[in-house]
Amino acid sequence: MKSVEVYILSGFLGAGKTTLLQQILKEEQERGRKVAVIMNEMGPVSIDSDAVSEGVPLKELLNGCVCCTLSNQLEVKLNELINQYELDVVYIETTGAAHPVEVLDACLSPLFAEKIRVQSIITILDANRWMDRHTLKIPLRKLIKEQVKHADTILMNKIDQISEEKQREIESELRSINRRGKLVPTKFANISLGVIQHACRKEQEEHEKAHAIEHLHMKAYVHTFSQPVDKQLFEDFLATMPDTIYRIKGYVRFTGEKETFLFQYAYGMPMYIKIKIKVKSTLVFIGDGLDHSRLQATLTNLQQESISDPHLL
């Protein structure tokens, strides 16, 4: 019986995992391989699942992390995919706060041990985030280091945003943590599929626990706007984001604009992409010890101001 390949996509929030997944899926489909995806989100709603094209079997794990609170569900979803479809490969996109080895352990279930073959752990790293990691809390620094340490392939992403000198410095630091993994500099997570498929699995090393929920106090907050909001007020709000909010993603509509925008925010940088489909204006906030009540009150007030101020209509 042919075993199904499994790849674990790891990396901290905003590093580029979903962009990488989109490129991988495109190349896999061009090769005619039968692909499925398991996507994990910290929050109770899915945003990144839109990146998976129709026809690709998708299982979602929401409101938790596959490396701890949802590990049993990961086993169930993986088993379902293997039994429901004739697959060549499954890609597991973890949350940015997941420990890859704990995810690997969850994949090694007696339910399907003979049916799958974990090919590789791929960690994608934001070069800028790596350089300023000292600003993060100690548990998060430890998590990012663990994600690097246990990767078979490390994609040092966003190198177009740093100097060649800084790139060499980061490469040296990464090599000191992981001497055996393949290190690949990338822009926009753009790589050939062969880069990750030909990487060799490392022997599993001892690892430190760095769970998102139990150790890092990572939480998610979901907010839905019932009406469009003013873009300037929204950006003024973004300017107040504390360093403990690592990621915001979702959809947003602005007053005076017909289109809906896919919205991404990481490390103080917002990004808006116009989309043609109409979806709810829903945002997912991921961070350390989020104050749900304060966020809800601030965003509700932002919407009320957008509606009540005649200059914003």
mmCIF file of C-alpha atoms in Angstrom:
data_model
loop_
_atom_site.group_PDB
_atom_site.id
_atom_site.type_symbol
_atom_site.label_atom_id
_atom_site.label_comp_id
_atom_site.label_asym_id
_atom_site.label_seq_id
_atom_site.Cartn_x
_atom_site.Cartn_y
_atom_site.Cartn_z
ATOM 1 C CA MET A 1 0.000 0.000 0.000
ATOM 2 C CA LYS A 2 1.325 3.432 -0.974
ATOM 3 C CA SER A 3 1.893 5.741 1.995
ATOM 4 C CA VAL A 4 0.711 9.357 1.964
ATOM 5 C CA GLU A 5 3.389 12.028 2.312
ATOM 6 C CA VAL A 6 2.882 14.585 5.098
ATOM 7 C CA TYR A 7 4.573 17.986 5.337
ATOM 8 C CA ILE A 8 4.345 20.241 8.392
ATOM 9 C CA LEU A 9 4.483 23.983 7.673
ATOM 10 C CA SER A 10 5.748 25.820 10.732
ATOM 11 C CA GLY A 11 6.696 29.418 11.480
ATOM 12 C CA PHE A 12 5.751 32.343 13.660
ATOM 13 C CA LEU A 13 2.770 34.587 12.966
ATOM 14 C CA GLY A 14 3.064 36.578 9.750
ATOM 15 C CA ALA A 15 6.156 34.805 8.432
ATOM 16 C CA GLY A 16 4.447 33.749 5.180
ATOM 17 C CA LYS A 17 3.087 30.210 5.743
ATOM 18 C CA THR A 18 -0.118 30.775 3.776
ATOM 19 C CA THR A 19 1.719 32.374 0.853
ATOM 20 C CA LEU A 20 4.072 29.396 0.837
ATOM 21 C CA LEU A 21 1.137 26.970 0.940
ATOM 22 C CA GLN A 22 -0.541 28.651 -2.046
ATOM 23 C CA GLN A 23 2.603 28.304 -4.146
ATOM 24 C CA ILE A 24 3.103 24.701 -3.095
ATOM 25 C CA LEU A 25 -0.484 23.765 -3.966
ATOM 26 C CA LYS A 26 -0.201 25.373 -7.389
ATOM 27 C CA GLU A 27 2.928 23.407 -8.231
ATOM 28 C CA GLU A 28 1.529 20.159 -6.801
ATOM 29 C CA GLN A 29 -1.578 20.495 -8.962
ATOM 30 C CA GLU A 30 0.529 21.251 -12.042
ATOM 31 C CA ARG A 31 2.292 17.950 -11.381
ATOM 32 C CA GLY A 32 -1.073 16.199 -11.159
ATOM 33 C CA ARG A 33 -0.620 15.059 -7.591
ATOM 34 C CA LYS A 34 -3.618 14.526 -5.290
ATOM 35 C CA VAL A 35 -3.253 16.998 -2.437
ATOM 36 C CA ALA A 36 -5.136 17.734 0.790
ATOM 37 C CA VAL A 37 -4.674 20.390 3.460
ATOM 38 C CA ILE A 38 -5.189 20.595 7.209
ATOM 39 C CA MET A 39 -5.291 24.203 8.380
ATOM 40 C CA ASN A 40 -5.157 25.257 12.019
ATOM 41 C CA GLU A 41 -6.371 28.652 13.273
ATOM 42 C CA MET A 42 -6.045 30.010 16.802
ATOM 43 C CA GLY A 43 -9.429 31.727 16.532
ATOM 44 C CA PRO A 44 -12.966 30.334 16.145
ATOM 45 C CA VAL A 45 -13.316 31.414 12.494
ATOM 46 C CA SER A 46 -11.227 30.554 9.475
ATOM 47 C CA ILE A 47 -9.620 33.267 7.350
ATOM 48 C CA ASP A 48 -6.709 31.641 5.518
ATOM 49 C CA SER A 49 -8.807 28.736 4.216
ATOM 50 C CA ASP A 50 -9.741 30.951 1.253
ATOM 51 C CA ALA A 51 -6.159 30.425 0.071
ATOM 52 C CA VAL A 52 -6.978 26.766 -0.637
ATOM 53 C CA SER A 53 -8.537 26.395 -4.074
ATOM 54 C CA GLU A 54 -11.753 24.513 -4.696
ATOM 55 C CA GLY A 55 -11.241 20.850 -5.358
ATOM 56 C CA VAL A 56 -8.507 20.496 -2.730
ATOM 57 C CA PRO A 57 -9.813 18.537 0.285
ATOM 58 C CA LEU A 58 -9.535 20.757 3.355
ATOM 59 C CA LYS A 59 -9.960 20.025 7.047
ATOM 60 C CA GLU A 60 -9.945 22.910 9.500
ATOM 61 C CA LEU A 61 -9.020 22.949 13.173
ATOM 62 C CA LEU A 62 -10.254 26.107 14.852
ATOM 63 C CA ASN A 63 -10.060 27.816 18.224
ATOM 64 C CA GLY A 64 -6.871 26.216 19.497
ATOM 65 C CA CYS A 65 -3.481 24.838 18.571
ATOM 66 C CA VAL A 66 -2.759 21.431 17.017
ATOM 67 C CA CYS A 67 0.331 20.972 19.158
ATOM 68 C CA CYS A 68 -1.605 20.954 22.422
ATOM 69 C CA THR A 69 -5.363 21.561 22.815
ATOM 70 C CA LEU A 70 -6.288 20.137 19.390
ATOM 71 C CA SER A 71 -3.758 17.325 19.014
ATOM 72 C CA ASN A 72 -6.444 14.620 19.227
ATOM 73 C CA GLN A 73 -8.528 16.418 16.613
ATOM 74 C CA LEU A 74 -5.533 16.547 14.307
ATOM 75 C CA GLU A 75 -5.320 12.768 14.457
ATOM 76 C CA VAL A 76 -9.028 12.497 13.626
ATOM 77 C CA LYS A 77 -8.870 14.930 10.689
ATOM 78 C CA LEU A 78 -5.760 13.326 9.237
ATOM 79 C CA ASN A 79 -7.330 9.901 9.522
ATOM 80 C CA GLU A 80 -10.495 11.158 7.797
ATOM 81 C CA LEU A 81 -8.530 12.580 4.869
ATOM 82 C CA ILE A 82 -6.539 9.406 4.376
ATOM 83 C CA ASN A 83 -9.659 7.234 4.412
ATOM 84 C CA GLN A 84 -11.941 9.522 2.383
ATOM 85 C CA TYR A 85 -9.572 10.361 -0.472
ATOM 86 C CA GLU A 86 -6.862 8.720 -2.542
ATOM 87 C CA LEU A 87 -4.042 11.121 -1.724
ATOM 88 C CA ASP A 88 -0.408 11.586 -2.572
ATOM 89 C CA VAL A 89 0.315 14.269 0.008
ATOM 90 C CA VAL A 90 -1.142 16.233 2.947
ATOM 91 C CA TYR A 91 0.127 19.654 4.003
ATOM 92 C CA ILE A 92 -0.494 20.741 7.590
ATOM 93 C CA GLU A 93 -0.376 24.511 8.085
ATOM 94 C CA THR A 94 0.040 25.091 11.813
ATOM 95 C CA THR A 95 -0.716 28.218 13.792
ATOM 96 C CA GLY A 96 2.176 30.603 14.201
ATOM 97 C CA ALA A 97 2.372 29.600 17.841
ATOM 98 C CA ALA A 98 2.693 25.844 17.304
ATOM 99 C CA HIS A 99 5.717 23.740 18.216
ATOM 100 C CA PRO A 100 6.527 21.609 15.139
ATOM 101 C CA VAL A 101 7.733 18.558 17.083
ATOM 102 C CA GLU A 102 4.502 18.401 19.067
ATOM 103 C CA VAL A 103 2.628 18.509 15.763
ATOM 104 C CA LEU A 104 4.881 15.751 14.465
ATOM 105 C CA ASP A 105 4.061 13.642 17.526
ATOM 106 C CA ALA A 106 0.350 14.089 16.850
ATOM 107 C CA CYS A 107 0.904 12.771 13.304
ATOM 108 C CA LEU A 108 2.487 9.555 14.568
ATOM 109 C CA SER A 109 -0.752 7.947 15.671
ATOM 110 C CA PRO A 110 -1.293 4.176 15.687
ATOM 111 C CA LEU A 111 -4.492 4.917 13.738
ATOM 112 C CA PHE A 112 -2.527 5.508 10.560
ATOM 113 C CA ALA A 113 1.147 4.878 11.324
ATOM 114 C CA GLU A 114 1.510 2.562 8.325
ATOM 115 C CA LYS A 115 -0.473 4.805 5.984
ATOM 116 C CA ILE A 116 1.533 8.038 6.171
ATOM 117 C CA ARG A 117 5.145 9.129 5.894
ATOM 118 C CA VAL A 118 6.102 12.435 7.514
ATOM 119 C CA GLN A 119 8.479 13.814 4.898
ATOM 120 C CA SER A 120 9.580 17.121 6.317
ATOM 121 C CA ILE A 121 9.128 19.952 8.796
ATOM 122 C CA ILE A 122 9.423 23.270 6.972
ATOM 123 C CA THR A 123 9.889 26.380 9.104
ATOM 124 C CA ILE A 124 9.461 29.743 7.426
ATOM 125 C CA LEU A 125 11.132 32.632 9.190
ATOM 126 C CA ASP A 126 10.541 36.374 8.871
ATOM 127 C CA ALA A 127 14.054 37.865 8.632
ATOM 128 C CA ASN A 128 12.974 41.151 10.231
ATOM 129 C CA ARG A 129 11.181 39.354 13.036
ATOM 130 C CA TRP A 130 14.312 37.340 13.730
ATOM 131 C CA MET A 131 16.411 40.470 14.034
ATOM 132 C CA ASP A 132 14.100 42.095 16.567
ATOM 133 C CA ARG A 133 13.109 38.938 18.432
ATOM 134 C CA HIS A 134 14.747 40.341 21.590
ATOM 135 C CA THR A 135 11.698 42.619 21.903
ATOM 136 C CA LEU A 136 9.438 39.593 22.372
ATOM 137 C CA LYS A 137 8.689 37.904 25.655
ATOM 138 C CA ILE A 138 11.050 35.084 26.588
ATOM 139 C CA PRO A 139 8.532 32.245 25.872
ATOM 140 C CA LEU A 140 7.994 33.562 22.332
ATOM 141 C CA ARG A 141 11.719 33.852 21.709
ATOM 142 C CA LYS A 142 12.063 30.264 22.860
ATOM 143 C CA LEU A 143 9.260 29.146 20.543
ATOM 144 C CA ILE A 144 10.802 30.772 17.453
ATOM 145 C CA LYS A 145 14.155 29.196 18.303
ATOM 146 C CA GLU A 146 12.499 25.790 18.690
ATOM 147 C CA GLN A 147 10.768 26.196 15.316
ATOM 148 C CA VAL A 148 14.203 26.773 13.747
ATOM 149 C CA LYS A 149 15.968 24.041 15.697
ATOM 150 C CA HIS A 150 13.644 21.227 14.623
ATOM 151 C CA ALA A 151 13.144 22.140 10.969
ATOM 152 C CA ASP A 152 14.376 19.994 8.092
ATOM 153 C CA THR A 153 14.186 23.057 5.866
ATOM 154 C CA ILE A 154 14.393 26.667 7.068
ATOM 155 C CA LEU A 155 13.092 29.292 4.667
ATOM 156 C CA MET A 156 14.598 32.650 5.603
ATOM 157 C CA ASN A 157 11.849 34.781 4.111
ATOM 158 C CA LYS A 158 11.602 38.493 3.240
ATOM 159 C CA ILE A 159 15.325 38.850 2.549
ATOM 160 C CA ASP A 160 14.494 41.717 0.175
ATOM 161 C CA GLN A 161 13.826 43.767 3.310
ATOM 162 C CA ILE A 162 17.304 43.356 4.822
ATOM 163 C CA SER A 163 20.893 44.036 3.763
ATOM 164 C CA GLU A 164 23.264 41.309 2.530
ATOM 165 C CA GLU A 165 25.349 41.837 5.661
ATOM 166 C CA LYS A 166 22.325 41.219 7.890
ATOM 167 C CA GLN A 167 21.403 38.186 5.820
ATOM 168 C CA ARG A 168 24.837 36.629 6.399
ATOM 169 C CA GLU A 169 24.578 37.430 10.110
ATOM 170 C CA ILE A 170 21.165 35.750 10.381
ATOM 171 C CA GLU A 171 22.342 32.722 8.402
ATOM 172 C CA SER A 172 25.214 32.289 10.845
ATOM 173 C CA GLU A 173 22.851 32.492 13.826
ATOM 174 C CA LEU A 174 20.442 29.982 12.300
ATOM 175 C CA ARG A 175 23.308 27.602 11.501
ATOM 176 C CA SER A 176 24.436 27.719 15.133
ATOM 177 C CA ILE A 177 20.944 26.530 16.162
ATOM 178 C CA ASN A 178 20.337 24.015 13.364
ATOM 179 C CA ARG A 179 23.438 22.674 11.606
ATOM 180 C CA ARG A 180 21.758 19.879 9.670
ATOM 181 C CA GLY A 181 18.673 21.513 8.233
ATOM 182 C CA LYS A 182 18.618 23.008 4.732
ATOM 183 C CA LEU A 183 18.718 26.831 4.836
ATOM 184 C CA VAL A 184 17.092 28.657 1.909
ATOM 185 C CA PRO A 185 16.811 32.467 1.548
ATOM 186 C CA THR A 186 13.477 33.490 -0.042
ATOM 187 C CA LYS A 187 11.431 36.478 -1.159
ATOM 188 C CA PHE A 188 7.637 36.246 -0.870
ATOM 189 C CA ALA A 189 8.084 32.574 0.167
ATOM 190 C CA ASN A 190 8.892 31.801 -3.471
ATOM 191 C CA ILE A 191 10.622 28.444 -3.799
ATOM 192 C CA SER A 192 10.528 25.393 -6.010
ATOM 193 C CA LEU A 193 8.679 22.404 -4.605
ATOM 194 C CA GLY A 194 11.811 20.291 -5.039
ATOM 195 C CA VAL A 195 13.581 22.353 -2.362
ATOM 196 C CA ILE A 196 11.365 20.985 0.386
ATOM 197 C CA GLN A 197 10.636 17.585 -1.117
ATOM 198 C CA HIS A 198 14.282 16.585 -1.304
ATOM 199 C CA ALA A 199 15.108 17.555 2.261
ATOM 200 C CA CYS A 200 15.983 14.681 4.561
ATOM 201 C CA ARG A 201 14.199 14.127 7.856
ATOM 202 C CA LYS A 202 16.417 14.834 10.822
ATOM 203 C CA GLU A 203 16.486 12.581 13.822
ATOM 204 C CA GLN A 204 14.058 13.918 16.403
ATOM 205 C CA GLU A 205 15.914 15.821 19.109
ATOM 206 C CA GLU A 206 14.904 16.666 22.639
ATOM 207 C CA HIS A 207 12.657 19.690 22.603
ATOM 208 C CA GLU A 208 11.373 22.204 25.076
ATOM 209 C CA LYS A 209 7.633 22.579 25.412
ATOM 210 C CA ALA A 210 6.419 25.901 24.080
ATOM 211 C CA HIS A 211 2.663 25.538 23.783
ATOM 212 C CA ALA A 212 0.743 28.526 22.499
ATOM 213 C CA ILE A 213 -1.980 28.473 25.111
ATOM 214 C CA GLU A 214 -0.466 26.883 28.189
ATOM 215 C CA HIS A 215 2.968 28.527 28.128
ATOM 216 C CA LEU A 216 2.682 31.593 25.937
ATOM 217 C CA HIS A 217 -0.829 32.744 26.904
ATOM 218 C CA MET A 218 -1.651 33.245 23.226
ATOM 219 C CA LYS A 219 -5.289 34.115 22.631
ATOM 220 C CA ALA A 220 -7.524 35.031 19.725
ATOM 221 C CA TYR A 221 -10.312 37.588 19.507
ATOM 222 C CA VAL A 222 -12.823 37.773 16.646
ATOM 223 C CA HIS A 223 -14.697 40.957 15.779
ATOM 224 C CA THR A 224 -17.348 41.453 13.074
ATOM 225 C CA PHE A 225 -18.337 44.896 11.814
ATOM 226 C CA SER A 226 -21.988 45.246 10.794
ATOM 227 C CA GLN A 227 -21.235 48.316 8.651
ATOM 228 C CA PRO A 228 -18.268 49.702 6.698
ATOM 229 C CA VAL A 229 -15.797 51.727 8.756
ATOM 230 C CA ASP A 230 -13.731 54.795 7.962
ATOM 231 C CA LYS A 231 -10.262 53.852 6.744
ATOM 232 C CA GLN A 232 -8.485 56.715 8.506
ATOM 233 C CA LEU A 233 -10.124 55.873 11.829
ATOM 234 C CA PHE A 234 -9.215 52.239 11.257
ATOM 235 C CA GLU A 235 -5.571 53.079 10.577
ATOM 236 C CA ASP A 236 -5.494 55.379 13.615
ATOM 237 C CA PHE A 237 -6.669 52.377 15.593
ATOM 238 C CA LEU A 238 -3.918 50.184 14.106
ATOM 239 C CA ALA A 239 -1.342 52.751 15.175
ATOM 240 C CA THR A 240 -2.311 52.059 18.799
ATOM 241 C CA MET A 241 -1.654 48.315 18.569
ATOM 242 C CA PRO A 242 0.596 47.075 21.387
ATOM 243 C CA ASP A 243 3.576 44.822 20.645
ATOM 244 C CA THR A 244 1.685 41.934 22.242
ATOM 245 C CA ILE A 245 -0.714 41.764 19.269
ATOM 246 C CA TYR A 246 1.272 39.800 16.721
ATOM 247 C CA ARG A 247 -1.217 39.244 13.947
ATOM 248 C CA ILE A 248 -4.527 40.565 12.621
ATOM 249 C CA LYS A 249 -6.163 39.036 9.590
ATOM 250 C CA GLY A 250 -9.574 38.984 8.004
ATOM 251 C CA TYR A 251 -11.843 41.083 5.813
ATOM 252 C CA VAL A 252 -12.856 44.724 6.093
ATOM 253 C CA ARG A 253 -15.020 47.201 4.156
ATOM 254 C CA PHE A 254 -14.473 50.954 4.187
ATOM 255 C CA THR A 255 -16.935 53.800 3.778
ATOM 256 C CA GLY A 256 -16.961 55.104 0.220
ATOM 257 C CA GLU A 257 -15.402 51.893 -1.143
ATOM 258 C CA LYS A 258 -17.363 49.284 -3.106
ATOM 259 C CA GLU A 259 -14.824 46.503 -2.695
ATOM 260 C CA THR A 260 -14.107 44.302 0.278
ATOM 261 C CA PHE A 261 -10.458 44.074 1.332
ATOM 262 C CA LEU A 262 -8.543 41.039 2.501
ATOM 263 C CA PHE A 263 -6.600 42.475 5.424
ATOM 264 C CA GLN A 264 -3.316 41.264 6.904
ATOM 265 C CA TYR A 265 -1.335 42.887 9.713
ATOM 266 C CA ALA A 266 1.955 41.773 11.232
ATOM 267 C CA TYR A 267 4.553 43.679 13.257
ATOM 268 C CA GLY A 268 3.013 47.082 12.637
ATOM 269 C CA MET A 269 2.620 46.640 8.862
ATOM 270 C CA PRO A 270 -0.919 46.550 7.395
ATOM 271 C CA MET A 271 -1.681 45.127 3.950
ATOM 272 C CA TYR A 272 -4.910 45.486 1.961
ATOM 273 C CA ILE A 273 -5.862 43.382 -1.060
ATOM 274 C CA LYS A 274 -9.076 44.056 -2.982
ATOM 275 C CA ILE A 275 -11.254 41.002 -3.501
ATOM 276 C CA LYS A 276 -14.332 40.551 -5.681
ATOM 277 C CA ILE A 277 -16.398 38.345 -3.390
ATOM 278 C CA LYS A 278 -18.663 39.771 -0.698
ATOM 279 C CA VAL A 279 -17.920 38.454 2.774
ATOM 280 C CA LYS A 280 -18.560 39.635 6.315
ATOM 281 C CA SER A 281 -16.171 42.244 7.683
ATOM 282 C CA THR A 282 -14.555 39.969 10.226
ATOM 283 C CA LEU A 283 -11.143 40.374 11.827
ATOM 284 C CA VAL A 284 -9.184 37.868 13.902
ATOM 285 C CA PHE A 285 -6.684 39.241 16.421
ATOM 286 C CA ILE A 286 -3.935 36.942 17.727
ATOM 287 C CA GLY A 287 -1.755 37.988 20.611
ATOM 288 C CA ASP A 288 -0.440 37.508 24.086
ATOM 289 C CA GLY A 289 -3.073 38.006 26.788
ATOM 290 C CA LEU A 290 -5.591 39.903 24.636
ATOM 291 C CA ASP A 291 -8.056 42.172 26.443
ATOM 292 C CA HIS A 292 -11.255 41.076 24.671
ATOM 293 C CA SER A 293 -13.514 43.619 26.377
ATOM 294 C CA ARG A 294 -11.273 46.542 25.520
ATOM 295 C CA LEU A 295 -10.903 45.477 21.893
ATOM 296 C CA GLN A 296 -14.641 44.992 21.537
ATOM 297 C CA ALA A 297 -15.419 48.405 23.038
ATOM 298 C CA THR A 298 -12.787 50.182 20.900
ATOM 299 C CA LEU A 299 -13.917 48.577 17.636
ATOM 300 C CA THR A 300 -17.604 49.131 18.388
ATOM 301 C CA ASN A 301 -16.861 52.790 19.045
ATOM 302 C CA LEU A 302 -14.826 52.984 15.821
ATOM 303 C CA GLN A 303 -17.829 51.764 13.830
ATOM 304 C CA GLN A 304 -20.203 54.178 15.568
ATOM 305 C CA GLU A 305 -17.886 57.102 14.815
ATOM 306 C CA SER A 306 -17.690 56.006 11.170
ATOM 307 C CA ILE A 307 -21.488 56.076 10.926
ATOM 308 C CA SER A 308 -22.216 59.201 12.959
ATOM 309 C CA ASP A 309 -19.622 61.610 11.519
ATOM 310 C CA PRO A 310 -21.127 63.134 8.332
ATOM 311 C CA HIS A 311 -17.636 63.974 7.029
ATOM 312 C CA LEU A 312 -16.856 60.255 6.897
ATOM 313 C CA LEU A 313 -19.837 59.204 4.818
#
